[in-house]
Tab-separated table of C-alpha atoms in Angstrom:
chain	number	residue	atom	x	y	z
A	252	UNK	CA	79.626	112.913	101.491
A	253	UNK	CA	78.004	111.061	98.770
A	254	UNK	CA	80.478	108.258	97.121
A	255	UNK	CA	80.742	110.233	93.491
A	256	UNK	CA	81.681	113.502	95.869
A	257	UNK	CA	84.426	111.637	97.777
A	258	UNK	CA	85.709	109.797	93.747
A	259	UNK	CA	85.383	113.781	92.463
A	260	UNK	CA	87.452	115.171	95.981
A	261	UNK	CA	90.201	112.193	94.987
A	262	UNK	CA	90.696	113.226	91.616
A	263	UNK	CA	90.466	116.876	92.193
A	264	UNK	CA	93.920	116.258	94.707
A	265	UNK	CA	95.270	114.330	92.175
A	266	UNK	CA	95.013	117.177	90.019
A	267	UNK	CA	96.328	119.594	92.634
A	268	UNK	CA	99.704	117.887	93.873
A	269	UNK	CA	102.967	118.017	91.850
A	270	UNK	CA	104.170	115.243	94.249
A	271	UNK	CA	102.383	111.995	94.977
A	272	UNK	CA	103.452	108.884	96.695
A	273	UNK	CA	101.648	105.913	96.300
A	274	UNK	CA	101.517	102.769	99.266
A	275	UNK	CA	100.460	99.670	99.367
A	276	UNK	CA	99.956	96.903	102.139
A	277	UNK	CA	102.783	94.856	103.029
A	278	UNK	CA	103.487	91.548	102.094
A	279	UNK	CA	101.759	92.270	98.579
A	280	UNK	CA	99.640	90.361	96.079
A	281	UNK	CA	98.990	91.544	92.632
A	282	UNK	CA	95.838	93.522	93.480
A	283	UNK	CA	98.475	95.523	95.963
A	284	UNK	CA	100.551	95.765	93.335
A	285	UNK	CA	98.034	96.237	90.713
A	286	UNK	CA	96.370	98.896	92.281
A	287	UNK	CA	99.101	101.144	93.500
A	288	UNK	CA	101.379	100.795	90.423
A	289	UNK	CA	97.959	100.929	88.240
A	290	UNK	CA	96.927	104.351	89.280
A	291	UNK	CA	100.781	105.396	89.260
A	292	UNK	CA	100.943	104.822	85.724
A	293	UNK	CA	97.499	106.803	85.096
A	294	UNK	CA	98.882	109.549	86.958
A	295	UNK	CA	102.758	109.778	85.369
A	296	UNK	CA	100.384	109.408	81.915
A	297	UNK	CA	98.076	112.031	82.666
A	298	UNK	CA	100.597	114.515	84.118
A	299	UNK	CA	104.036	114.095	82.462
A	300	UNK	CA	105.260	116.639	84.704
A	301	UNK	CA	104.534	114.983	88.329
A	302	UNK	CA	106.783	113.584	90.600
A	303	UNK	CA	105.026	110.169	90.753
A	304	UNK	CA	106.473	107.338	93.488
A	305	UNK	CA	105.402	104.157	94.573
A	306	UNK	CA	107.101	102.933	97.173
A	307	UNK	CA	107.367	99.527	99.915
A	308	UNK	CA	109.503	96.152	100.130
A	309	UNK	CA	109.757	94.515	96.189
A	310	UNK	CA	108.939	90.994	96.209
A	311	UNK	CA	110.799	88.784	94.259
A	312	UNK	CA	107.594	87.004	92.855
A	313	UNK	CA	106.041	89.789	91.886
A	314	UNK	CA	108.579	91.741	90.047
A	315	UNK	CA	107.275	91.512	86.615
A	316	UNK	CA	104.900	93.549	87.837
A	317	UNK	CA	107.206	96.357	88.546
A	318	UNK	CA	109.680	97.887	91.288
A	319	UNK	CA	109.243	100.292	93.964
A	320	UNK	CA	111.119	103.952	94.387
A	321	UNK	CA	113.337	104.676	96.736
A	322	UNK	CA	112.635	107.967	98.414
A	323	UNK	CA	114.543	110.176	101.282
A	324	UNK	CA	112.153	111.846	103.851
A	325	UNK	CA	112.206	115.023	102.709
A	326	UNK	CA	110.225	113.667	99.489
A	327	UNK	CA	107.279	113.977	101.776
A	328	UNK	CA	106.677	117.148	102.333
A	329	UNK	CA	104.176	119.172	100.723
A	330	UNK	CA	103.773	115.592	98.723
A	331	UNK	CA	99.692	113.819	98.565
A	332	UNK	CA	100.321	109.975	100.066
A	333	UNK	CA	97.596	107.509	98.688
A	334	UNK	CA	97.276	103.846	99.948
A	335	UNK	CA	95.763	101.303	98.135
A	336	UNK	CA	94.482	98.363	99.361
A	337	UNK	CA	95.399	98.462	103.042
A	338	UNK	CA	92.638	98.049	105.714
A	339	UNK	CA	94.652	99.091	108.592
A	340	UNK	CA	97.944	101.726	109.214
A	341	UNK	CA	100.327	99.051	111.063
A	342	UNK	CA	99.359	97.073	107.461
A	343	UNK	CA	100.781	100.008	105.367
A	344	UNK	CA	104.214	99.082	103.428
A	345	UNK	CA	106.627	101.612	104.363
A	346	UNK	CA	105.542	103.665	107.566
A	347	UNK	CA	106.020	107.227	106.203
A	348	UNK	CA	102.427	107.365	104.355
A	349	UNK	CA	101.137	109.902	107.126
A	350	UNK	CA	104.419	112.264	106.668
A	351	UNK	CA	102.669	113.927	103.857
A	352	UNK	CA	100.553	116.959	103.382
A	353	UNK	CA	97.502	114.936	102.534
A	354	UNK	CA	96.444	111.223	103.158
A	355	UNK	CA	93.932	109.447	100.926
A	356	UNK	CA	92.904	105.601	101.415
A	357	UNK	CA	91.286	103.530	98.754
A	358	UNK	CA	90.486	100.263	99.897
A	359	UNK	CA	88.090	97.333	99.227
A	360	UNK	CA	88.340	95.682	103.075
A	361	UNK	CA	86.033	96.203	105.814
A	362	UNK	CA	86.450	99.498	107.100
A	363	UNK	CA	87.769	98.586	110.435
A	364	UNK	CA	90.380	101.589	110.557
A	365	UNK	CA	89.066	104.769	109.090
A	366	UNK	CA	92.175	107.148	108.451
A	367	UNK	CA	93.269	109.686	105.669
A	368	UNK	CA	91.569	112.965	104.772
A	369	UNK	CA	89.496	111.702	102.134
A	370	UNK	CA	88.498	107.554	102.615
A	371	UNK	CA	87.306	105.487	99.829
A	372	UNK	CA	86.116	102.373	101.073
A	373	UNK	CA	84.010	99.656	98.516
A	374	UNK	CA	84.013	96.383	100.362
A	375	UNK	CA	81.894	95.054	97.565
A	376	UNK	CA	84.095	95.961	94.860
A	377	UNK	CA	86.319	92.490	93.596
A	378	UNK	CA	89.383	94.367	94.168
A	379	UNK	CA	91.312	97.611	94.961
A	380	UNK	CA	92.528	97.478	91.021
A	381	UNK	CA	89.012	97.399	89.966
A	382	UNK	CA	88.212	100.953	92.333
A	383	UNK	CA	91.323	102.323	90.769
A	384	UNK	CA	89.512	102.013	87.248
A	385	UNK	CA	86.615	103.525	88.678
A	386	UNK	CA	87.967	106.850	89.608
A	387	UNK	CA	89.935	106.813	86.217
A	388	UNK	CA	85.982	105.782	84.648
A	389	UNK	CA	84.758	108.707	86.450
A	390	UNK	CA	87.320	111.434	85.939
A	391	UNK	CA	85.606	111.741	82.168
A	392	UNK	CA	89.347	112.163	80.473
A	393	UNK	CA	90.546	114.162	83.628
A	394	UNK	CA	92.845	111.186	84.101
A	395	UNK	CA	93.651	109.030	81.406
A	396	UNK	CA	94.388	105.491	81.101
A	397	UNK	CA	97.272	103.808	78.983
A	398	UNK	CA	98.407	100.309	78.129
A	399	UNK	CA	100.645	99.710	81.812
A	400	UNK	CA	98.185	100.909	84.120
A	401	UNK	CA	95.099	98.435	81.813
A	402	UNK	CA	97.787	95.741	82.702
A	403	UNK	CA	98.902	96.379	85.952
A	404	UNK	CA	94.760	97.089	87.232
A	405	UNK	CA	94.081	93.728	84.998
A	406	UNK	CA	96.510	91.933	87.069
A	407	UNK	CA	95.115	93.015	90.410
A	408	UNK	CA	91.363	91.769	89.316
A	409	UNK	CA	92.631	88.500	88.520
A	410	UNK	CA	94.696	88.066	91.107
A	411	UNK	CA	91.859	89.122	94.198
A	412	UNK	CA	89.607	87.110	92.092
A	413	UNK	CA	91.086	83.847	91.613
A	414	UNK	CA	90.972	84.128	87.718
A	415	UNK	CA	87.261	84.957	88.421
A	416	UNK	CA	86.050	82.087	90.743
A	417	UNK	CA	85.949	83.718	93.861
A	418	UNK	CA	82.374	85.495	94.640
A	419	UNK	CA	83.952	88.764	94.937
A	420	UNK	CA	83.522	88.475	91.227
A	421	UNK	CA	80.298	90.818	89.735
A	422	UNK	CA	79.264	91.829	86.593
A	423	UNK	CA	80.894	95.059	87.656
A	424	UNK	CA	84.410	93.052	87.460
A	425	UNK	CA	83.618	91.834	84.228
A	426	UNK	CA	82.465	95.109	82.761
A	427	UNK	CA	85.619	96.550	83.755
A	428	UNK	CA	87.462	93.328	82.780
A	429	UNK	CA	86.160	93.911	78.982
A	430	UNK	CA	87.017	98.047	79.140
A	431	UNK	CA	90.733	96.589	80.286
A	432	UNK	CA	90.764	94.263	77.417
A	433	UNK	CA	90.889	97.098	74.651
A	434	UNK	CA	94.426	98.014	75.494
A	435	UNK	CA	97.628	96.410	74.224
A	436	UNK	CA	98.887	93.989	76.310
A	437	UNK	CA	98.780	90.454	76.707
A	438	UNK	CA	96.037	88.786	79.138
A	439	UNK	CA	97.479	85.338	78.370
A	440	UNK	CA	100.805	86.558	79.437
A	441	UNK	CA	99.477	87.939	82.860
A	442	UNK	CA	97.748	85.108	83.866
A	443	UNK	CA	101.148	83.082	83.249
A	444	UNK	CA	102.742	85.074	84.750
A	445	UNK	CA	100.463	84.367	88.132
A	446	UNK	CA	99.976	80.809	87.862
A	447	UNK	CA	103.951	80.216	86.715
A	448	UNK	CA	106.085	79.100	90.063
A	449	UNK	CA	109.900	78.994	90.010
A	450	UNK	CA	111.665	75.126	90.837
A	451	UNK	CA	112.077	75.726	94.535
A	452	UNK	CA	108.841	77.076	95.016
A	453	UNK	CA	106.966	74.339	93.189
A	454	UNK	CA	109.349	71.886	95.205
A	455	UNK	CA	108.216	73.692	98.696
A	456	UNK	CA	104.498	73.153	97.612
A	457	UNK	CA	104.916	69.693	97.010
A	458	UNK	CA	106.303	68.916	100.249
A	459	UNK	CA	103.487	71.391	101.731
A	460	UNK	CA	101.197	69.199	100.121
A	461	UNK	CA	103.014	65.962	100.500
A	462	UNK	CA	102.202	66.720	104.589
A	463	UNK	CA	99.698	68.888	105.064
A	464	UNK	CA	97.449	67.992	107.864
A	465	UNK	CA	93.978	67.658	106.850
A	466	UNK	CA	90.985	67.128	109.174
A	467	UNK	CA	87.690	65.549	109.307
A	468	UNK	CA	85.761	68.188	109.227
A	469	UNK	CA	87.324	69.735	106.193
A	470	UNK	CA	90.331	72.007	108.307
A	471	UNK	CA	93.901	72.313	107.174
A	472	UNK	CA	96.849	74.239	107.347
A	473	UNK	CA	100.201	74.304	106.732
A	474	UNK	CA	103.397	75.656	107.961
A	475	UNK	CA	106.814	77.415	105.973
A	476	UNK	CA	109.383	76.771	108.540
A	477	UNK	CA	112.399	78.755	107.957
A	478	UNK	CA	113.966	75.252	107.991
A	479	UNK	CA	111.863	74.671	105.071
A	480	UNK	CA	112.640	77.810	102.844
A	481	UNK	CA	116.703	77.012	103.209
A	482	UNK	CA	116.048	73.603	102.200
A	483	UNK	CA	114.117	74.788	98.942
A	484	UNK	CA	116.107	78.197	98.787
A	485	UNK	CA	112.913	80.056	98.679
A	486	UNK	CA	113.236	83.516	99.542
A	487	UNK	CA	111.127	84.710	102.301
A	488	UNK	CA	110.257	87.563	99.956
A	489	UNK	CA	108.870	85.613	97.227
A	490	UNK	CA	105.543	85.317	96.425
A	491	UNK	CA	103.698	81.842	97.468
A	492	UNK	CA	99.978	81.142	97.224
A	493	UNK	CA	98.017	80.693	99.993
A	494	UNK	CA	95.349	78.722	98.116
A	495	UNK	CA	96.826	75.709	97.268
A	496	UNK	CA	94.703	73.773	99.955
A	497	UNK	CA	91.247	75.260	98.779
A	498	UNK	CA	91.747	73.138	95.538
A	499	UNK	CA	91.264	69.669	97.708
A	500	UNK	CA	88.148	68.450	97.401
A	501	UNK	CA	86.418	68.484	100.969
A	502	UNK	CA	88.787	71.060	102.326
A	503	UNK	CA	86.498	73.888	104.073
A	504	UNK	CA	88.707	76.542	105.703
A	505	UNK	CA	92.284	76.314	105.791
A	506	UNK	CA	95.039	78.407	107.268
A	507	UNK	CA	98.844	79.036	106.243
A	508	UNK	CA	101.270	80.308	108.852
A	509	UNK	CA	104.870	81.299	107.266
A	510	UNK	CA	107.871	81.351	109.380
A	511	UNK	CA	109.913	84.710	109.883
A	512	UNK	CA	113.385	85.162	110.839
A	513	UNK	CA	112.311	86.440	114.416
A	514	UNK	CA	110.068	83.607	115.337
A	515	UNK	CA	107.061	84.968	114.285
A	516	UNK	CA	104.574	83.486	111.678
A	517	UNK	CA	102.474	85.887	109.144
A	518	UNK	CA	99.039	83.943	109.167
A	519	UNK	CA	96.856	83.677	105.648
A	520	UNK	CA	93.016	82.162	106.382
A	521	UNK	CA	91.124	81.423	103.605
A	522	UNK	CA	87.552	79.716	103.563
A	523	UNK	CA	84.929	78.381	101.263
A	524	UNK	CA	82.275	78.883	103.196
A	525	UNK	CA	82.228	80.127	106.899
A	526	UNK	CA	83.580	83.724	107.715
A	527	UNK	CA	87.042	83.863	108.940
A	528	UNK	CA	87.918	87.662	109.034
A	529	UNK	CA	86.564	87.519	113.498
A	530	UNK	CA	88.887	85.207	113.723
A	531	UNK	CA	91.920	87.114	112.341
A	532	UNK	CA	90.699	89.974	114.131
A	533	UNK	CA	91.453	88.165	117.477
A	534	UNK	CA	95.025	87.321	116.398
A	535	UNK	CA	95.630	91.474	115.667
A	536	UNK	CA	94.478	91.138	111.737
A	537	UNK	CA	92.002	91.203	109.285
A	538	UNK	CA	90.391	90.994	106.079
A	539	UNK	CA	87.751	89.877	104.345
A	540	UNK	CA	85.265	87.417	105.270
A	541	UNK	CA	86.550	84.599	102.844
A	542	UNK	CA	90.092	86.019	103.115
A	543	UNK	CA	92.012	87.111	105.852
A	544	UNK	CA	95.683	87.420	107.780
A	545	UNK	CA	97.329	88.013	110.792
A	546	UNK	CA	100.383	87.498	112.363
A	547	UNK	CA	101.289	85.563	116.114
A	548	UNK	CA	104.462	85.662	117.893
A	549	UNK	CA	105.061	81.937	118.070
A	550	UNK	CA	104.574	78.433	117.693
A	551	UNK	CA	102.391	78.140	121.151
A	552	UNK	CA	99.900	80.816	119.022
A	553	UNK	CA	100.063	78.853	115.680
A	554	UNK	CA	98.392	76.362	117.477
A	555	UNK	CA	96.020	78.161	118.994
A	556	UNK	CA	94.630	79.919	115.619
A	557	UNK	CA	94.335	76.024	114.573
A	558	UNK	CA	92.478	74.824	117.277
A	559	UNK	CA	90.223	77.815	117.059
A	560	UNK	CA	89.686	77.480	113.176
A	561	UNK	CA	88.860	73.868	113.628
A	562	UNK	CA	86.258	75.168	116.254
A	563	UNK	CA	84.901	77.711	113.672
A	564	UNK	CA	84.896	74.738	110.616
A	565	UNK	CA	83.026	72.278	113.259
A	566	UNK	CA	80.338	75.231	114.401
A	567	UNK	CA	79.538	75.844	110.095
A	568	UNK	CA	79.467	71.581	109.922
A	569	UNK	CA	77.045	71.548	112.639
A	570	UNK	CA	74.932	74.467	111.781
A	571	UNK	CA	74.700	72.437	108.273
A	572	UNK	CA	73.098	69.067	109.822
């Protein structure tokens, strides 16, 4: 199936469903929430008389974004489930996506779990928001865009693109960027809105920052202790960037493992240069090349992701001499 057949198939169900609940990945960004949300809006816009959810764990951070629904079971049946931006099912917010009549992924990851009825996978698309346009783009007034969804999908490009300065950027991105830009709503206000930090949170990066080990050959991480987030009251459900240490000069690859209340540490790894996404893959995650996460049980497996991401920074230093 050609890519415009399997766009066509995913409106076409859109079209056919009085009930659709929209997914998303846990542990969301804006593109998560940009995406999902996004095409949510198109949809309730489009079809007035749908029964339009998006559901999965609000995060504080991102709330001006929007809230989740919250749905009983029997919402499910006979309902279409899409998930946006979610490489793998154990990454899916809320597991009740395959409880549904018909599954649909759109995603912009490596395909490295291929599930739902009808796939739509772009790895070389900037961001899930950006695919989300392109089935609206390609409905030709089928589905129709409004001011909410421009913002929300705006959102999600900026946000998986760094404000444009990550290479996942194309003229694609800014094409769509542009088509975004003729609604009413305020790009200045969104990219406040993702760059503006509450008190504690700016407090916790400072410290971060204050201490973050840093090696010679351009590694670093950090950890968010639990310890940590009570001494800041930060909310484990807030939203905190994972790129501060990318904006130190000299800093190659760096990794950022956040404490949960069972022990466990979610894992972000971000590079400038040398792939990291075989790496998350050994620690049970995943990603993009430039952008990945995982998640390890304990402190004992922090240390080994660092010792083998220091191995990975040192093979790209040496391949360079």
């Amino acid at each position: 199936m050609t890519t415009e057949q399997t766009i066509q198939k995913i409106i076409k169900a859109i079209q056919s469903y009085s009930t659709i609940i929209l997914h998303r990945h846990t542990d969301p960004d804006p593109d998560a929430y940009g995406s999902q949300m996004g095409l949510g809006e198109i949809i309730k816009h489009t079809f007035p008389g749908k029964h339009v959810y998006c559901v999965g764990k609000d995060d504080l951070g991102l709330s001006w974004l929007g809230k989740t629904d919250k749905i009983k079971d029997d919402v499910y049946k006979d309902a279409l489930v899409i998930v946006t931006d979610t490489a793998n099912r154990p990454r899916v917010d809320d597991q009740r996506y395959n409880r549904g009549k018909m599954l649909i992924k759109i995603d912009h990851h490596p395909d490295v779990d291929h599930y739902g009825k009808l796939s739509w996978v772009k790895p070389e698309a900037s961001s899930a928001s950006e695919m989300i346009y392109d089935i609206c783009a390609a409905s030709h007034g089928k589905l129709k865009m409004n001011d909410k969804a421009a913002e929300l999908l705006y959102a999600g490009i900026i946000g998986d693109t760094g404000r444009f300065m990550f290479p996942c950027t194309t003229s694609h991105t800014f094409n769509v960027v542009a088509k975004l830009a003729q609604y009413k709503f305020s790009m200045n206000q969104v990219n406040q809105n993702e760059c503006v930090v509450s008190l504690p949170i700016e407090r916790l990066y400072g410290d971060l920052q204050e201490h973050m080990p840093v090696f010679d050959n351009g590694t670093a991480y950090y950890i968010i202790t639990q310890k940590m987030m009570k001494k800041y009251h930060v909310n484990d459900n807030e939203f905190i960037s994972k790129n501060l240490p990318g904006n130190v000069k000299g800093i190659v690859a760096w990794a950022v493992f956040t404490e949960q209340s069972d022990g466990s540490f979610k894992v972000s790894l971000r590079s400038h240069k040398p792939s990291i996404d075989h790496l998350a893959a050994k620690y049970n995650g995943g990603g993009h090349p430039l952008a990945s996460g995982a998640k390890v049980a304990n402190m004992d497996q922090v240390k080994s992701v660092i010792k083998d991401l220091k191995q990975l920074v040192q093979k790209y230093q040496d391949s360079k001499k």
